[in-house]
mmCIF file of C-alpha atoms and ligand atoms in Angstrom:
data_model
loop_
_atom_site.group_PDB
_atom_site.id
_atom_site.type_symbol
_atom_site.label_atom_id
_atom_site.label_comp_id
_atom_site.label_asym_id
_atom_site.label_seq_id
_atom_site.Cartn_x
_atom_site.Cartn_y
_atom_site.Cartn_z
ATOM 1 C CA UNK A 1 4.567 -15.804 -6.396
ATOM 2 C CA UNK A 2 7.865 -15.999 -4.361
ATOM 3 C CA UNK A 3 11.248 -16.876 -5.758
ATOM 4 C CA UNK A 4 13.704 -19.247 -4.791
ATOM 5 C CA UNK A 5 17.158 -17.088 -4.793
ATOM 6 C CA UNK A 6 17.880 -16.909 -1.281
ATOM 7 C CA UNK A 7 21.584 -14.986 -1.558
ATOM 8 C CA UNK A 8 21.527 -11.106 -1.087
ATOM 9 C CA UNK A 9 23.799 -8.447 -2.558
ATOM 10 C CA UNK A 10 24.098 -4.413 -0.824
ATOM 11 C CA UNK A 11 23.389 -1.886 -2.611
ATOM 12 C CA UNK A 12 23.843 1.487 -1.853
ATOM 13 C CA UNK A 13 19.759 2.972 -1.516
ATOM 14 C CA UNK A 14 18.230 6.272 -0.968
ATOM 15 C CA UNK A 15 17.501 7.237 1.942
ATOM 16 C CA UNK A 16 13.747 7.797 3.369
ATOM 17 C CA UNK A 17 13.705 10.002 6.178
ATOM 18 C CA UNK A 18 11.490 9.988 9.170
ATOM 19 C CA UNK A 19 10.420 12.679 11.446
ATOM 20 C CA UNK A 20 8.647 13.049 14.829
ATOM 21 C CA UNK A 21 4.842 11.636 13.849
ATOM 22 C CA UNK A 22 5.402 12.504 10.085
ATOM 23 C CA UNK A 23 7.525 11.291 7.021
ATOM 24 C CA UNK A 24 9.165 13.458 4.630
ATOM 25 C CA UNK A 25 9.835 12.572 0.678
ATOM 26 C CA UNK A 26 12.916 14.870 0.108
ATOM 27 C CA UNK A 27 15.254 11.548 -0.473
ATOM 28 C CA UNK A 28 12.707 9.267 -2.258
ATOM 29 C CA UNK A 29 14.096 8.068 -5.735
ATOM 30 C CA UNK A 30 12.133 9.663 -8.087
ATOM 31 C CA UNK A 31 9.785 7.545 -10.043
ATOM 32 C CA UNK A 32 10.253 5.784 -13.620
ATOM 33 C CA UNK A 33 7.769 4.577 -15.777
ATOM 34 C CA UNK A 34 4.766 4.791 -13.522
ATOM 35 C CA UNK A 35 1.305 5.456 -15.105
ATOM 36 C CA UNK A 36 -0.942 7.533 -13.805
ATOM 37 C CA UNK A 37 -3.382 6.175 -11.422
ATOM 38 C CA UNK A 38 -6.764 5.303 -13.673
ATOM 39 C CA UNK A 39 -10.028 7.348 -13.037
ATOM 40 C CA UNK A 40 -12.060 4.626 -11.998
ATOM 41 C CA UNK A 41 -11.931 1.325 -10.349
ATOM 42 C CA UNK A 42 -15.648 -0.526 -9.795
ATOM 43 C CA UNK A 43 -14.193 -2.589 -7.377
ATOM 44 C CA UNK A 44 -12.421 0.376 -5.511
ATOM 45 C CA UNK A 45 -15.947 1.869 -5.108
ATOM 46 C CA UNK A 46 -17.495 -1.317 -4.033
ATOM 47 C CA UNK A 47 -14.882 -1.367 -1.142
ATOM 48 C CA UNK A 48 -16.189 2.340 -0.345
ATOM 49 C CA UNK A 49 -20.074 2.215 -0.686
ATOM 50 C CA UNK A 50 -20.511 -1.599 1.077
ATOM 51 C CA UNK A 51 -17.770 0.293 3.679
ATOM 52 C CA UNK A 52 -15.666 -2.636 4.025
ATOM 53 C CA UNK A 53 -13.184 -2.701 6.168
ATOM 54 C CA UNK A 54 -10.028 -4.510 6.395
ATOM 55 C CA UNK A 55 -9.943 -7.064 9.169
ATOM 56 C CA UNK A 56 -6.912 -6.707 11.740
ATOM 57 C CA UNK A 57 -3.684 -8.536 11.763
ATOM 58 C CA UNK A 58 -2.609 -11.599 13.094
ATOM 59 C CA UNK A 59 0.988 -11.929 13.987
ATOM 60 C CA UNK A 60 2.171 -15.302 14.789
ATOM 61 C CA UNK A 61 5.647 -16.275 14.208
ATOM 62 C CA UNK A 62 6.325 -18.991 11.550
ATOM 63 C CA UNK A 63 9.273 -21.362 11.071
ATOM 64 C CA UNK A 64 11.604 -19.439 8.745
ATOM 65 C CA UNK A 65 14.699 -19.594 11.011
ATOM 66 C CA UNK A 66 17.127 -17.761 8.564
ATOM 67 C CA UNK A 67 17.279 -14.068 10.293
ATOM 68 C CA UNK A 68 18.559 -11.799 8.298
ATOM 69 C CA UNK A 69 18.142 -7.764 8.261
ATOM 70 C CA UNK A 70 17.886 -5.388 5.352
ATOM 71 C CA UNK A 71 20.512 -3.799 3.368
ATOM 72 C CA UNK A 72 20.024 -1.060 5.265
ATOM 73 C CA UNK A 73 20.209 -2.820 8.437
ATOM 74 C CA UNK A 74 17.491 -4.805 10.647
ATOM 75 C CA UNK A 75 14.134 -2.985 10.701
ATOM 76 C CA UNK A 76 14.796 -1.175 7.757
ATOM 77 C CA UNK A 77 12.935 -1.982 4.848
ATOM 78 C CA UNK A 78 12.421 0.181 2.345
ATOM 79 C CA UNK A 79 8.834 -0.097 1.211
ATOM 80 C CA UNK A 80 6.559 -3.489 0.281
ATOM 81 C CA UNK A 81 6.093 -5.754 -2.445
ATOM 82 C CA UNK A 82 3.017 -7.326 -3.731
ATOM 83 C CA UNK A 83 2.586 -10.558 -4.935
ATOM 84 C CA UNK A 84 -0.092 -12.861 -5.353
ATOM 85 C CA UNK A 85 -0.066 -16.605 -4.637
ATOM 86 C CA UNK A 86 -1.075 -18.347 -8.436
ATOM 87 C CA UNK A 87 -2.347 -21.075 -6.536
ATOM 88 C CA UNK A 88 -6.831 -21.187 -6.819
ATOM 89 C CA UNK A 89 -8.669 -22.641 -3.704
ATOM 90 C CA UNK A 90 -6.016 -21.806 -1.353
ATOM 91 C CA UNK A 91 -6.510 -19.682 1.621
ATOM 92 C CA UNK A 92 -4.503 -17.619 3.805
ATOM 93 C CA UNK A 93 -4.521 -20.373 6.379
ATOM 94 C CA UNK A 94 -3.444 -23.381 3.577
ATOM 95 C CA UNK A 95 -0.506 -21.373 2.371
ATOM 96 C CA UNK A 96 1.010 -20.494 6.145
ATOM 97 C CA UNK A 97 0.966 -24.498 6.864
ATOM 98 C CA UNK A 98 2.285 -24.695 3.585
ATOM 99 C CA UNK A 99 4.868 -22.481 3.738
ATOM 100 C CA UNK A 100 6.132 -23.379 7.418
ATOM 101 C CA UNK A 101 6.080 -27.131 6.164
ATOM 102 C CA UNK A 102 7.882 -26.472 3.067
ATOM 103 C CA UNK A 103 10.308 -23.329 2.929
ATOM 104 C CA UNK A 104 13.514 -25.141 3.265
ATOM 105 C CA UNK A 105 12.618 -27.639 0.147
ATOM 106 C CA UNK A 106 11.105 -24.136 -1.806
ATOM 107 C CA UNK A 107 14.027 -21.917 -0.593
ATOM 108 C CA UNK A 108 11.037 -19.270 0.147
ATOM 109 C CA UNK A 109 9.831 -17.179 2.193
ATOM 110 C CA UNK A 110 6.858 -14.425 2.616
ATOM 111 C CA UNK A 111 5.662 -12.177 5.460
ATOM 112 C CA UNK A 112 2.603 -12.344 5.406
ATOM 113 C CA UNK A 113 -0.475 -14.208 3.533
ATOM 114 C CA UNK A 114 -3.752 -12.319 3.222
ATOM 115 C CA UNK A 115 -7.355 -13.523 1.945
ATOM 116 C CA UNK A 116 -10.891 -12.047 2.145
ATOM 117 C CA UNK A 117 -10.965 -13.195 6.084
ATOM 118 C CA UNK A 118 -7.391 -13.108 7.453
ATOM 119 C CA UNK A 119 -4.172 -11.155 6.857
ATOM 120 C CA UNK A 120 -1.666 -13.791 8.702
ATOM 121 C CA UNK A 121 1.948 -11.899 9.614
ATOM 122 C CA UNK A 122 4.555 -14.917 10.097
ATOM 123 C CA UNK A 123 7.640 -13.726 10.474
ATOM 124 C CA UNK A 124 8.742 -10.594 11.894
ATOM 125 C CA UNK A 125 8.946 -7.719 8.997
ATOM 126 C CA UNK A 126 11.870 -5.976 10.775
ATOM 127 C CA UNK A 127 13.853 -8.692 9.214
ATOM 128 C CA UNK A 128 13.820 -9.821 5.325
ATOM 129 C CA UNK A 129 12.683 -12.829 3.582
ATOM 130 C CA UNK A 130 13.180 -14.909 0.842
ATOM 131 C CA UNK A 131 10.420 -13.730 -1.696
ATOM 132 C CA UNK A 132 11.206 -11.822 -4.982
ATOM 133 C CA UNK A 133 15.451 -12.453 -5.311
ATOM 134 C CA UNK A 134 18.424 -11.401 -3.866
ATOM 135 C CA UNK A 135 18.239 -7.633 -4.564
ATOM 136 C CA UNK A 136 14.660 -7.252 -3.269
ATOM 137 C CA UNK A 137 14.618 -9.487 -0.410
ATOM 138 C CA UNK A 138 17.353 -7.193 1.189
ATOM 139 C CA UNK A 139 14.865 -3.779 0.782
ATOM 140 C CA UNK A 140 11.445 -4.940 0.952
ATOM 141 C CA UNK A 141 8.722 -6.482 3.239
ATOM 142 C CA UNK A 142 6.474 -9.275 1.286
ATOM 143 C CA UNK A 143 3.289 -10.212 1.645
ATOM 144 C CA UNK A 144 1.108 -12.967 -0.816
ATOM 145 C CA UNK A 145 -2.194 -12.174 -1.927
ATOM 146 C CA UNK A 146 -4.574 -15.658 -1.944
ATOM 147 C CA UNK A 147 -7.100 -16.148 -5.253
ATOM 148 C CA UNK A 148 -10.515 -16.211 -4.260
ATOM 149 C CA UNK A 149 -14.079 -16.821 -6.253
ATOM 150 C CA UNK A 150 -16.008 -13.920 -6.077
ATOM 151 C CA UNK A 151 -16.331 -9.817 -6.630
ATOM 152 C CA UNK A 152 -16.778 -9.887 -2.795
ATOM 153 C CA UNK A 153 -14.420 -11.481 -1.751
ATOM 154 C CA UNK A 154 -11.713 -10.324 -3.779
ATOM 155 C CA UNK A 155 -12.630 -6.896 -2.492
ATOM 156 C CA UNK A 156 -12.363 -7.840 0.868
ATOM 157 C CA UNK A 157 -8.507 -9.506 0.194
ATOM 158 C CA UNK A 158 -7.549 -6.468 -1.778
ATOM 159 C CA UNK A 159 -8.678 -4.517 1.474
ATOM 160 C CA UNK A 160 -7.207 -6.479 3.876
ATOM 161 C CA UNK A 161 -3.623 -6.091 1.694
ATOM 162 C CA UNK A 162 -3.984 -2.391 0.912
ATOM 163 C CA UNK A 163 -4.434 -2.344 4.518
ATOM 164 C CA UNK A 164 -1.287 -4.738 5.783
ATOM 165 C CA UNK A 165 0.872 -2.597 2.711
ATOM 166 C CA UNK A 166 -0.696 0.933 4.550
ATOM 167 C CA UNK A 167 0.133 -0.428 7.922
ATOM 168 C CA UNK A 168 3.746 -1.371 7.268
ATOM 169 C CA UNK A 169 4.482 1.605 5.659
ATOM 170 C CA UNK A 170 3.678 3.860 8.493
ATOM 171 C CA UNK A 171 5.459 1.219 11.224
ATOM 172 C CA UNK A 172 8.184 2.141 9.665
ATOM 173 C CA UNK A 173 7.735 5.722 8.329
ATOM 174 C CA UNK A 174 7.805 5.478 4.765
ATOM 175 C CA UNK A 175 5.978 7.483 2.658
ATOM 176 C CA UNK A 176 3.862 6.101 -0.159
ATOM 177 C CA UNK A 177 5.535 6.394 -3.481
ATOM 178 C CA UNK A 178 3.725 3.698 -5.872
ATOM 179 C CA UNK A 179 6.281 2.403 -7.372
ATOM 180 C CA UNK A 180 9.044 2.788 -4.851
ATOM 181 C CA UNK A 181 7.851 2.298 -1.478
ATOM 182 C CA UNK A 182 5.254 -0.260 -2.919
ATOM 183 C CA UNK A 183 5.915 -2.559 -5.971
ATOM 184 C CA UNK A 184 4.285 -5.655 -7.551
ATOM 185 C CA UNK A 185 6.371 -8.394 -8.597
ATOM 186 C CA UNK A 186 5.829 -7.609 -11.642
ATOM 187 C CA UNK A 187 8.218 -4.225 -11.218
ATOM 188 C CA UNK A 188 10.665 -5.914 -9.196
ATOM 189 C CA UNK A 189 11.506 -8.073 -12.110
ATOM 190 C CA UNK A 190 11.430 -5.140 -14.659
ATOM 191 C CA UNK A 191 13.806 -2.867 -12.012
ATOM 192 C CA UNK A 192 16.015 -5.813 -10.730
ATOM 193 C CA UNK A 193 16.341 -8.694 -13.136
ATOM 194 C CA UNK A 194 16.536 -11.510 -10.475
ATOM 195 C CA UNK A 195 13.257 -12.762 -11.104
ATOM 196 C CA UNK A 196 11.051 -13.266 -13.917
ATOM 197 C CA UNK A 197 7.496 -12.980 -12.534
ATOM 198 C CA UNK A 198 4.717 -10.617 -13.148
ATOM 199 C CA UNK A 199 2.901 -11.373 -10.049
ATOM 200 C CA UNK A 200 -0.282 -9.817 -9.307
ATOM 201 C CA UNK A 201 -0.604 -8.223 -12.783
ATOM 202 C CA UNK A 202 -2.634 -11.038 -14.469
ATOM 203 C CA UNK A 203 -4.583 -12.368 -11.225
ATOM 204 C CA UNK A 204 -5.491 -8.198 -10.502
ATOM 205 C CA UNK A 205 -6.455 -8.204 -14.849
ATOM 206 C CA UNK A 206 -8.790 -11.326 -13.995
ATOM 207 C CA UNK A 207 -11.037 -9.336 -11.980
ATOM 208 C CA UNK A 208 -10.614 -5.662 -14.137
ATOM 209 C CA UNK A 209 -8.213 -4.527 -11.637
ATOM 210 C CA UNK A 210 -4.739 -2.626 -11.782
ATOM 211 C CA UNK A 211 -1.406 -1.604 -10.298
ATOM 212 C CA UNK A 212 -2.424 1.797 -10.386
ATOM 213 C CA UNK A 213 -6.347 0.888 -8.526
ATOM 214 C CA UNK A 214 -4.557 -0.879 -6.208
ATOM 215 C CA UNK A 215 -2.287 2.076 -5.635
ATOM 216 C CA UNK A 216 -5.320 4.635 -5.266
ATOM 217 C CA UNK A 217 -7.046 2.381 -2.678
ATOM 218 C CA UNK A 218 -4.135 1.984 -0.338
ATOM 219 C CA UNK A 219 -3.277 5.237 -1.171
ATOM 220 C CA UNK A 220 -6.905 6.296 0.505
ATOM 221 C CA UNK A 221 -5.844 3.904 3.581
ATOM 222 C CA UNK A 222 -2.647 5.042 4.026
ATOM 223 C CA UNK A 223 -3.822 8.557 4.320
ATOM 224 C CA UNK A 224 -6.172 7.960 6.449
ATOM 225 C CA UNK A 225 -4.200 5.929 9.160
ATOM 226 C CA UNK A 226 -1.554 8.584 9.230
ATOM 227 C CA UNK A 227 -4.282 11.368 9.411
ATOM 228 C CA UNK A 228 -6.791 9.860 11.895
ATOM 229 C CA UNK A 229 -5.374 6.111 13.030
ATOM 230 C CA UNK A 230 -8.886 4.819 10.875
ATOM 231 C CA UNK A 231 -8.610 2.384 8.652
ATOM 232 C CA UNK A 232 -11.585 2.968 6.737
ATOM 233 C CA UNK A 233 -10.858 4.532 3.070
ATOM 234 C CA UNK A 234 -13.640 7.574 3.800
ATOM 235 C CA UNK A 235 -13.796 10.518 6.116
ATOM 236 C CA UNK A 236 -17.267 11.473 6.801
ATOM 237 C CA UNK A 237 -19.237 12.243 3.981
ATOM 238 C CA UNK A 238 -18.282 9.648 1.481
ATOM 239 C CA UNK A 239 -18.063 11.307 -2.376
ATOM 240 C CA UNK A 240 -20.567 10.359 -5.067
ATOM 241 C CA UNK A 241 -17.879 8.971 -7.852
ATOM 242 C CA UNK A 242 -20.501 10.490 -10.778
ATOM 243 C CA UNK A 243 -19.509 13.744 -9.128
ATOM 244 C CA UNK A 244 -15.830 13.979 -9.341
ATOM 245 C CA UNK A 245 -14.681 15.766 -12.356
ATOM 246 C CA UNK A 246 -12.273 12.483 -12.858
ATOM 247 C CA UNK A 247 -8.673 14.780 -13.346
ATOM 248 C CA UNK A 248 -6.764 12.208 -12.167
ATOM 249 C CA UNK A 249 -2.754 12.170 -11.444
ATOM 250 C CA UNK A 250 -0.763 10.202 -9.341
ATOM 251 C CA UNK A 251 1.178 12.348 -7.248
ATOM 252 C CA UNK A 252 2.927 13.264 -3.689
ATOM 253 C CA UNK A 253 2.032 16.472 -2.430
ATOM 254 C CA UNK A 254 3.457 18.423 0.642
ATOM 255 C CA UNK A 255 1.059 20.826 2.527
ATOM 256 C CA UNK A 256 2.215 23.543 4.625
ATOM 257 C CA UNK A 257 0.494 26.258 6.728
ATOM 258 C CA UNK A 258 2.591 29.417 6.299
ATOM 259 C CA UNK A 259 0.279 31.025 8.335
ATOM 260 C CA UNK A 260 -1.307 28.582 10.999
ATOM 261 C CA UNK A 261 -0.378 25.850 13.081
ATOM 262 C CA UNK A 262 -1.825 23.288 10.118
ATOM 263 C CA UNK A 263 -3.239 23.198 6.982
ATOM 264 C CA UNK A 264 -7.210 23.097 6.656
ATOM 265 C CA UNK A 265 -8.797 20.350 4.435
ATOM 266 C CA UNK A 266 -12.371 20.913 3.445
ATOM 267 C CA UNK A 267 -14.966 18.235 1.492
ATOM 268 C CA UNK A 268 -17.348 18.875 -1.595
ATOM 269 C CA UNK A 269 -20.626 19.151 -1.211
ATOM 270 C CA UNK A 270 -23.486 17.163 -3.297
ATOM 271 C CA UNK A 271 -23.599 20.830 -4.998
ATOM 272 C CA UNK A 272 -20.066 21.760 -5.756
ATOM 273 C CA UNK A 273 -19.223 23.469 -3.302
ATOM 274 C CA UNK A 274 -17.182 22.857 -0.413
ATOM 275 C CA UNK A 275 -17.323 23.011 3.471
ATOM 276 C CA UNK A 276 -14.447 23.317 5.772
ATOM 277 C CA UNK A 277 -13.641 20.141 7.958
ATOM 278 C CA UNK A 278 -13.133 21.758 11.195
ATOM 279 C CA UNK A 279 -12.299 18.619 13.471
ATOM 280 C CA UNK A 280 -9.009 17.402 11.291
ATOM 281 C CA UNK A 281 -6.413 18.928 9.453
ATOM 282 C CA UNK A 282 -2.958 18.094 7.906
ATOM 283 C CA UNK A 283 0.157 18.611 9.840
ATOM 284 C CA UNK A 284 2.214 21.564 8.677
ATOM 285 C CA UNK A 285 5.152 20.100 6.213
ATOM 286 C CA UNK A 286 3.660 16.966 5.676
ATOM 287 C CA UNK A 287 3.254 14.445 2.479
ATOM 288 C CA UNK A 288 0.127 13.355 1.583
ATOM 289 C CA UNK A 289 -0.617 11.116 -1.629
ATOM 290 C CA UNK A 290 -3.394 12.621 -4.187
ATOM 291 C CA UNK A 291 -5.396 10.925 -6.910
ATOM 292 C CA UNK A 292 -7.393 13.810 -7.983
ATOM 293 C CA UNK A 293 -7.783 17.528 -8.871
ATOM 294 C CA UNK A 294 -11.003 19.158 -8.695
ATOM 295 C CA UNK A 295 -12.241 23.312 -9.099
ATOM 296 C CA UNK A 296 -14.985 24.975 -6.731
ATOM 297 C CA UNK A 297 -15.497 28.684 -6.609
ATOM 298 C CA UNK A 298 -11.806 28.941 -8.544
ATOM 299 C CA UNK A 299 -9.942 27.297 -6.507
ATOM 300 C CA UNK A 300 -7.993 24.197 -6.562
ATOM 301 C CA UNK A 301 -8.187 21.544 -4.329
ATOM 302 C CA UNK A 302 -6.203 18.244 -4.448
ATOM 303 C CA UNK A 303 -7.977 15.331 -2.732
ATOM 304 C CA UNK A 304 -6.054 13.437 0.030
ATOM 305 C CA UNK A 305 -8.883 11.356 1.368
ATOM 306 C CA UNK A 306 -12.132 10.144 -0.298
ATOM 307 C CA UNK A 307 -13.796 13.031 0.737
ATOM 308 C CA UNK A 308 -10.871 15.436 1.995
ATOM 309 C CA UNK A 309 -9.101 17.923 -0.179
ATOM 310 C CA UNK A 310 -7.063 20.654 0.392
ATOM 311 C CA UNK A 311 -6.014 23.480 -1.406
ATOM 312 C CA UNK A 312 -3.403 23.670 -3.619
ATOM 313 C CA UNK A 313 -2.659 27.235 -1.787
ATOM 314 C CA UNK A 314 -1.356 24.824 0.909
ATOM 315 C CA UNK A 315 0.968 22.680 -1.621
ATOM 316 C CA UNK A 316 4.912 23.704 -1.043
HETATM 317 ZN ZN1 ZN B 1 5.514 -12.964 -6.588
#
């Protein structure tokens, strides 16, 4: 849900730094409080084995006519924020009329509203909004997730928003830090204290899902945009779930090649064992998001796309 307090303060913020192609995490604020991502989401692996995919974005400006940039200065933001609309049997569509009609009475704002069959982008995301309070509508981009009625569909919004949140954050080379680069509601008003809402927390419980699923599935997006411009959440052979040894942590890793030009990444095999991936790799010095651990032949590889791991040899 948005908020109505439309006045920004500056803060001083970290810095995020980007490279040529790549991001680096030297300057991210460390996170507080965040759980480790959970071993196994049913809904996350309904997204893999149906292979949905997200649909692509429609920009089309809205009527929000109060430009403002970020703290840090126009086409700056400094990560996303997730919220979800509270409002059953409207779609994307219904809340963009609604929200151009009705902004100035509702002193709010959004970026974008997404549903199982649209993400809808309505007002340019190198400038802020009026969406979670002062303090957050001067660092972060916004985007409204709509209810919907079924395990389908709400697999196809949640892919179609892990998607928009992936897409963002590599537009405007951040790296994913759950938690810091992306945040519900919910942990804007437990960090900031402007706003009192908990947005998509119980809407996300409603359907067995979490924070930290929704984490792991962008998390699978966002490496694979940056690593191959797909936005599917596999890479070739897609990983039977029964066969991951479920060590899970919620970490950001950086790879580097002391010794080559980049840094292998193989996949497991049905068996256990794994074969080298010989038509991508990581960039050397790169960060790459990881969900899991997992052991073949003695070796430990950390897992950077549903079926792409690399070895921990690798990890700087
Ligand atoms: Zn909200």
């Amino acid at each position: 849900m948005v908020s109505n307090k439309k006045f920004m303060v500056s803060l001083a913020t970290a810095a995020t730094l980007a490279g040529a192609g790549y991001v680096t995490v030297q300057n991210v604020v460390p996170n507080v409080g965040i759980q480790n991502v959970q071993a196994a989401s049913a809904i996350n692996d309904y997204i893999a084995n149906n292979n949905i995919q997200p649909v692509s974005i429609q920009y089309e400006e809205g009527t929000f006519s109060n430009w403002f940039g970020y703290d840090n200065g126009v086409g700056k933001p400094e990560g996303v924020v997730v919220h979800e609309t509270a409002t059953p049997g409207a779609t994307a569509r219904n809340e963009v009329t609604y929200f151009n009609r009705e902004w100035q009475n509702m002193y709010s704002y959004v970026h974008a509203f997404v549903d199982n069959n649209e993400i809808i982008n309505i007002h340019n995301t190198d400038y802020g909004v009026w969406g979670a309070g002062p303090t957050a509508n001067g660092k972060y981009i916004q985007i409204e997730l709509c209810e919907v009625n079924s395990t389908d569909a709400f697999a196809r919004s949640i892919s179609n928003d892990a998607y928009y949140i992936a897409s963002k954050l590599i537009q405007y080379n951040l790296p994913f830090t759950p938690g810091t680069t992306v945040l519900s509601h919910n942990d804007v008003s437990q960090r900031y204290g402007d706003t009192n809402h908990t947005d998509p927390v119980g809407y996300f419980s409603s359907w067995g899902y979490s924070m930290d699923q929704f984490y792991e599935l962008i998390g699978q997006y966002y490496n694979n945009l940056k690593n191959n411009g797909s936005v599917t959440n596999g890479g070739g052979n897609s990983t039977n779930p029964d066969t991951d040894t479920g060590v899970t942590d919620s970490n950001t890793i950086n790879v580097n090649n002391a010794n080559g030009d980049y840094v292998p990444i193989v996949a497991f095999q049905d068996d256990g064992s794994v074969k080298n991936i010989t038509n991508r790799a990581l960039m050397n010095k790169t960060p790459w998001y990881t969900d899991k651990t997992r052991e073949s032949n003695g070796v430990t590889y950390r897992r950077v796309a549903t079926n792409e791991w690399v070895s921990t040899q690798y990890v700087i």
